[in-house]
mmCIF file of C-alpha atoms in Angstrom:
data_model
loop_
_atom_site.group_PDB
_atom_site.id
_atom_site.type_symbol
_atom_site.label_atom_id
_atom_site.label_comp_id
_atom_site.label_asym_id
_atom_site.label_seq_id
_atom_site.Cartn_x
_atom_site.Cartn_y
_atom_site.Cartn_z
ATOM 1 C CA UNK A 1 -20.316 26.685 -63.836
ATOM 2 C CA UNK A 2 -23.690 25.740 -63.538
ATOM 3 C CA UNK A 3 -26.446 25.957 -66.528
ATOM 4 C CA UNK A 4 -29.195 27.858 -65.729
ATOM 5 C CA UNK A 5 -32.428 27.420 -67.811
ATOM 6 C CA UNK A 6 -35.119 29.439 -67.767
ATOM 7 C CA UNK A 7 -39.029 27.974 -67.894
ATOM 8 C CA UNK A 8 -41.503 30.093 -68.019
ATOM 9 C CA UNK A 9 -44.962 29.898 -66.724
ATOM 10 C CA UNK A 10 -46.637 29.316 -70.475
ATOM 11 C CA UNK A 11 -44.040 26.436 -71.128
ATOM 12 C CA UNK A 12 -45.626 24.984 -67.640
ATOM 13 C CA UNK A 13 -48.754 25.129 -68.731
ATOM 14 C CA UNK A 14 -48.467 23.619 -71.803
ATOM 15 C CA UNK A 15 -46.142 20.944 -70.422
ATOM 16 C CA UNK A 16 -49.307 20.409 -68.063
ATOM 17 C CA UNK A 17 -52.001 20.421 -70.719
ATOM 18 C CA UNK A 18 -50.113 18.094 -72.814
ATOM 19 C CA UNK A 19 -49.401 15.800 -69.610
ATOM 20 C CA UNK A 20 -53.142 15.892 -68.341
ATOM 21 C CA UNK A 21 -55.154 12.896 -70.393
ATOM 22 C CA UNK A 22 -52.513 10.740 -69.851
ATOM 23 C CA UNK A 23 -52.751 10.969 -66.404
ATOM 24 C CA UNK A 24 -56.984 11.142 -66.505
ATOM 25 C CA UNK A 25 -56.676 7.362 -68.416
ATOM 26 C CA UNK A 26 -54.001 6.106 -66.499
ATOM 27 C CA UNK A 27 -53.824 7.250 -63.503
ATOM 28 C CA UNK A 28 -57.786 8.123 -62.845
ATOM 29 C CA UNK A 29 -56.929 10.300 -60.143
ATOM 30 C CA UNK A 30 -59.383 11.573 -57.599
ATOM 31 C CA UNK A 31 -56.796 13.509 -55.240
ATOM 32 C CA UNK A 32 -54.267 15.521 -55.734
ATOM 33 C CA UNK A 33 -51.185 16.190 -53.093
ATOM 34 C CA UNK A 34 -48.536 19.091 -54.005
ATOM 35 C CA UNK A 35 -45.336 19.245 -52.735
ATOM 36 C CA UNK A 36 -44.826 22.584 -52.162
ATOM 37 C CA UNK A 37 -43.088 25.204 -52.986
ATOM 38 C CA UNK A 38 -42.558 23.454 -56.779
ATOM 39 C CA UNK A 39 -45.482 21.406 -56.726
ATOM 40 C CA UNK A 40 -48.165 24.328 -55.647
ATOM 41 C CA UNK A 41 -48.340 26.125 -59.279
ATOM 42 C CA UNK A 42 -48.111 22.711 -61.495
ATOM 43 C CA UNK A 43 -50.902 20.858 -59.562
ATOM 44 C CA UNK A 44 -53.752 24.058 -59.951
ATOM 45 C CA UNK A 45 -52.686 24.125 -63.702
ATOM 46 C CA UNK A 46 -53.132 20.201 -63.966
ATOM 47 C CA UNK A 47 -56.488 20.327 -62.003
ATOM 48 C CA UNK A 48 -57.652 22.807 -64.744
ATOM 49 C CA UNK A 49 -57.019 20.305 -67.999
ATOM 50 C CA UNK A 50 -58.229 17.066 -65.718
ATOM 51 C CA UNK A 51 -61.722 18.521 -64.978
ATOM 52 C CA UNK A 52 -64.429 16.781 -67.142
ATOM 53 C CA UNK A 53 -67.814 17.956 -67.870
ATOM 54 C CA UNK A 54 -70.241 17.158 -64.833
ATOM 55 C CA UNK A 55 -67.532 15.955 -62.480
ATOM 56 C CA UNK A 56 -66.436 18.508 -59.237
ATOM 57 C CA UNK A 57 -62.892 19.953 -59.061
ATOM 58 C CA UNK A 58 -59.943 17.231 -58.035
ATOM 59 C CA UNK A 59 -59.577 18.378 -54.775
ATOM 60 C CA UNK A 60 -55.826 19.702 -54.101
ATOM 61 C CA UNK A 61 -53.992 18.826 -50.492
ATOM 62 C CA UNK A 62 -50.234 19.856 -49.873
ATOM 63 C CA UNK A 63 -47.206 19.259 -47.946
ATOM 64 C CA UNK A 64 -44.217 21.002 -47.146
ATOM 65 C CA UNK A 65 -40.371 19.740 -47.717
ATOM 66 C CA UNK A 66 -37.498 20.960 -48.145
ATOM 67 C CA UNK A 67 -34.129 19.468 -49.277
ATOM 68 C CA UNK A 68 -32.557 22.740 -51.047
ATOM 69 C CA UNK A 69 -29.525 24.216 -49.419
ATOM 70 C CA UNK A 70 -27.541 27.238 -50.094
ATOM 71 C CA UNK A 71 -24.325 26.978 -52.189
ATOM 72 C CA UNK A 72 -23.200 30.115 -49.835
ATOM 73 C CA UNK A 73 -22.654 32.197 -52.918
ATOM 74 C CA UNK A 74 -24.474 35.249 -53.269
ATOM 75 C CA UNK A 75 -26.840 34.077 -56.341
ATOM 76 C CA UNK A 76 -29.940 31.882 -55.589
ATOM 77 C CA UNK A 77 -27.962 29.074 -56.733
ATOM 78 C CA UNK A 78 -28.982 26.380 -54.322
ATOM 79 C CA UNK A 79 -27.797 22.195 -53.940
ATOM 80 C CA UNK A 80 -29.585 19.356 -53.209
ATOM 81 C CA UNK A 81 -29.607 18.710 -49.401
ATOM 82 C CA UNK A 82 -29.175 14.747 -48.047
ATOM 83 C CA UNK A 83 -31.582 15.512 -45.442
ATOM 84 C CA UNK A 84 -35.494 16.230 -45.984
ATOM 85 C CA UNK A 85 -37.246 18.062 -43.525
ATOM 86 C CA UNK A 86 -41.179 18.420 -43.245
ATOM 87 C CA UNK A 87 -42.602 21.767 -43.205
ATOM 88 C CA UNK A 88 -46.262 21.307 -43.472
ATOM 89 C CA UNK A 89 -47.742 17.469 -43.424
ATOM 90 C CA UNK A 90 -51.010 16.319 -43.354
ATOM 91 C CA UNK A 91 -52.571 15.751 -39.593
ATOM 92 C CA UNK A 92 -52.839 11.880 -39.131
ATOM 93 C CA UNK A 93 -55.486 12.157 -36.953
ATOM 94 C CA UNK A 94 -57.876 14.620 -38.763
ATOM 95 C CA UNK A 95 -60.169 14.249 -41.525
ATOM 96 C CA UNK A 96 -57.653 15.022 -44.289
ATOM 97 C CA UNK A 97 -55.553 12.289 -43.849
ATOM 98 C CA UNK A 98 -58.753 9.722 -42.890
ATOM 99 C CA UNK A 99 -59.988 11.239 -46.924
ATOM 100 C CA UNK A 100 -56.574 9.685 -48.695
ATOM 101 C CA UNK A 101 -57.654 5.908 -48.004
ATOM 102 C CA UNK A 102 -58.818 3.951 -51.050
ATOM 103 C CA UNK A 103 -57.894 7.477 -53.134
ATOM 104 C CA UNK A 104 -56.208 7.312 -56.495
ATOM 105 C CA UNK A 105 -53.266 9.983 -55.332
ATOM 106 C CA UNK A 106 -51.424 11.921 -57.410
ATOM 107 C CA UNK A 107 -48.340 13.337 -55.981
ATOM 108 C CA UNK A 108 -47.280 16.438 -58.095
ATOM 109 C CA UNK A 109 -43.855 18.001 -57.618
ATOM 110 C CA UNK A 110 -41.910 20.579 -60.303
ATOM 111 C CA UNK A 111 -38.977 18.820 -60.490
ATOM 112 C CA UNK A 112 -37.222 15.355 -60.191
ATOM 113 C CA UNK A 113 -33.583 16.166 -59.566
ATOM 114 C CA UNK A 114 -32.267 13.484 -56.613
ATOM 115 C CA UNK A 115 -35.558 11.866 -56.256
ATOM 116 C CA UNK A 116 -34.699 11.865 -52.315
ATOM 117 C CA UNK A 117 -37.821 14.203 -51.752
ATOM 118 C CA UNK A 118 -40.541 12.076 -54.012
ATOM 119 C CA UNK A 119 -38.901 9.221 -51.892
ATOM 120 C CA UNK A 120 -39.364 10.387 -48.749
ATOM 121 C CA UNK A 121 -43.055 11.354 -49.991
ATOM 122 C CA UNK A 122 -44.104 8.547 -51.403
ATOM 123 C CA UNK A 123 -42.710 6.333 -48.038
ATOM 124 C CA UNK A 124 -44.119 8.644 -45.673
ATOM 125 C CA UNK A 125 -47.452 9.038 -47.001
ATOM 126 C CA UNK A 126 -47.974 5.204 -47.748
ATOM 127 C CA UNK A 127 -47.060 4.553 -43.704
ATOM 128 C CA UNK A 128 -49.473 7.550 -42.605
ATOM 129 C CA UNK A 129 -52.325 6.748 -45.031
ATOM 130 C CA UNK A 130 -51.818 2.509 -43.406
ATOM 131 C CA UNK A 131 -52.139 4.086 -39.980
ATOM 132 C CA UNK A 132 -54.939 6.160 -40.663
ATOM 133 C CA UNK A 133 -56.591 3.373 -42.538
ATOM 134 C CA UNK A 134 -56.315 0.691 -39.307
ATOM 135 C CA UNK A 135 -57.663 3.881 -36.673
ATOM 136 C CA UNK A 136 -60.519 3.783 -39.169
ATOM 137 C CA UNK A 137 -61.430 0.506 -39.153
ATOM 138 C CA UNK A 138 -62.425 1.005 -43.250
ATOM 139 C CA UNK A 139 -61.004 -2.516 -44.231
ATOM 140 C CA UNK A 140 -58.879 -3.385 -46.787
ATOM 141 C CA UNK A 141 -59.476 -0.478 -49.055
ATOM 142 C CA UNK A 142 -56.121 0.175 -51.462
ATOM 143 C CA UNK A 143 -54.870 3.334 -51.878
ATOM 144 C CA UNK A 144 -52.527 4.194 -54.964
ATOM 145 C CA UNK A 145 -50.433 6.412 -55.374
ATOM 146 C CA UNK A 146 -48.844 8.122 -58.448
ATOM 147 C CA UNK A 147 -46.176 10.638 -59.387
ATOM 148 C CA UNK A 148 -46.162 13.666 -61.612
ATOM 149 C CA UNK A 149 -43.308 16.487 -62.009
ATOM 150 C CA UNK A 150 -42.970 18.549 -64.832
ATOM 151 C CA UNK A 151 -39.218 17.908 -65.281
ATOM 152 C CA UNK A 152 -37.050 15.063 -64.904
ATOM 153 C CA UNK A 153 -33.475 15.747 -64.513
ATOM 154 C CA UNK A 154 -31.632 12.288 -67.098
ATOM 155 C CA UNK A 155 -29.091 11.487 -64.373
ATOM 156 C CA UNK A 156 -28.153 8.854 -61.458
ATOM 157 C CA UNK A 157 -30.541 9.189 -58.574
ATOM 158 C CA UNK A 158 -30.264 9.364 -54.555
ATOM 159 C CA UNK A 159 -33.699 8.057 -53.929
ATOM 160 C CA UNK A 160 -35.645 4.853 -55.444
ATOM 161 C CA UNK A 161 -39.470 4.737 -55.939
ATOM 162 C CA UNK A 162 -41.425 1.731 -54.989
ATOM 163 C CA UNK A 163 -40.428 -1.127 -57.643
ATOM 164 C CA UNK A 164 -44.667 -1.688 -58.345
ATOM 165 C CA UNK A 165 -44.671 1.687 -59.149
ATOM 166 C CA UNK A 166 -42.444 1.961 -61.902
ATOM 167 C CA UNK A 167 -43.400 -1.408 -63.373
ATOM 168 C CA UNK A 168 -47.157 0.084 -63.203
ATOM 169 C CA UNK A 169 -45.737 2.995 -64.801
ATOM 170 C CA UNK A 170 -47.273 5.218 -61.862
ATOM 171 C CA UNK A 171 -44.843 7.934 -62.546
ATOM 172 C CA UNK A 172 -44.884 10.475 -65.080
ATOM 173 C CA UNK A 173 -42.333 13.488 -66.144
ATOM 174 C CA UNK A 174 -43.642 15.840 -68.807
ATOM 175 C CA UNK A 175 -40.402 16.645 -69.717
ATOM 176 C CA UNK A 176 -37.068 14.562 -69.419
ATOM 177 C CA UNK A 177 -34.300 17.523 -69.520
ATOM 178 C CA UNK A 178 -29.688 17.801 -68.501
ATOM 179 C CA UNK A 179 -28.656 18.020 -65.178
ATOM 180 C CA UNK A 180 -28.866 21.835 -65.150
ATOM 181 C CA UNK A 181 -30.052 24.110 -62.994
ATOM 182 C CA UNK A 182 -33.852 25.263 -63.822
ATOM 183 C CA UNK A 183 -35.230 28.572 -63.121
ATOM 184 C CA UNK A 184 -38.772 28.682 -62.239
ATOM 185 C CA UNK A 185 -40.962 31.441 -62.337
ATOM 186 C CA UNK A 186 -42.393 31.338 -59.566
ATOM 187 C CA UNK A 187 -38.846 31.688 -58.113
ATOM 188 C CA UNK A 188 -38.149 35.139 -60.057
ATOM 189 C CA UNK A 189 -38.270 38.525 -57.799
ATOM 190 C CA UNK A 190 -38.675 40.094 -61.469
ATOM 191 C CA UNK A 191 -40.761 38.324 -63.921
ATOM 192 C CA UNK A 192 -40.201 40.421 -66.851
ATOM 193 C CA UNK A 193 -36.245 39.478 -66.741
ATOM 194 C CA UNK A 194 -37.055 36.368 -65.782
ATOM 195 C CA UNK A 195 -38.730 35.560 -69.377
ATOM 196 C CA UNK A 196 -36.462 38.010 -71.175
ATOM 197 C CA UNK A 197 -33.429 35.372 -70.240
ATOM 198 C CA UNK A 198 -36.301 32.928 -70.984
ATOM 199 C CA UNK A 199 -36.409 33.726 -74.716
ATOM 200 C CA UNK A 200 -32.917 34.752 -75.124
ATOM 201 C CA UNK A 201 -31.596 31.483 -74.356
ATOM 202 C CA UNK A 202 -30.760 28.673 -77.064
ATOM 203 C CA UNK A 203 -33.867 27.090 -77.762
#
């Protein structure tokens, strides 16, 4: 049987805060990508603790993929997929994706089960934000790209980050957790049993 453990959305917060000057003095971002669903709630919390005095809001951009499927069972277990599949991207040929090059990225995603999806990310944005940079003719400005999630599951992985940026140490987990099964809130149809189970669990 699968563990189920429950986070709640003060534990992300705080997982955030504590995460957030770590990422301001090594990572100096100056845009922030969610993966969304998981990522959407996480980055808005981490744009709140890397504000500084006198400097404008980190601006937040988001994409869409899934890898999730149903176990078939009639709880909202779900499995990691093999396949990823975009359901919102950034337009190549707008503004948007012109405003990544030469950018300090950080990509922000709840959780790093398979790493296939942060993968698949990371690849697909670095091609796009090349393209975009040659249509624009800006030169050879470098964009970098970094990772946070607020959990990393401690087991074998499906996907593989760019070697640079793991020797940079571009990628951050706030929390390094089993390979369970963790219950967001953001995922709960009823928030007050949601964080009931929450506290009721073995700390």
């Amino acid at each position: 049987m699968v563990q189920k453990v429950y986070v709640t959305y003060n534990e992300i917060h705080k997982l955030c805060q504590d995460s957030a000057d770590k990422i301001l003095n090594d990572f100096q971002p100056n845009l922030i990508i969610a993966i969304g669903g998981g990522g959407y709630v996480p980055a808005r919390i981490l744009r709140s603790f890397l504000k500084r005095p006198g400097t404008p809001n980190i601006p937040i951009q988001a994409i869409g993929l899934s890898l999730y499927e149903s176990l078939g069972t009639d709880g909202p277990i779900e499995e990691p997929g093999t396949k990823v599949t975009r359901t919102q991207w950034l337009d190549l040929s707008s503004l948007e994706m012109s405003n990544l090059i030469g950018k300090n990225i950080l990509i922000v995603d709840e959780v790093d089960d398979t790493r296939t999806t942060l993968e698949y990310a990371v690849r697909e944005l670095e091609k796009d934000v090349e393209t975009a940079r040659k249509l624009s003719g800006k030169g050879e400005q470098k964009t970098c790209f970094s990772i946070f999630v607020v959990h990393n599951k401690d087991k074998p992985k499906r996907g593989h980050l760019p070697a640079i940026m793991m020797e940079e140490k571009r990628y951050l987990a706030a929390s390094t957790v089993g390979d369970v099964w963790i219950c967001y809130p953001w995922e709960a149809t009823d928030i007050d049993e949601h964080d009931k189970l929450a506290e009721s669990q073995p700390s």
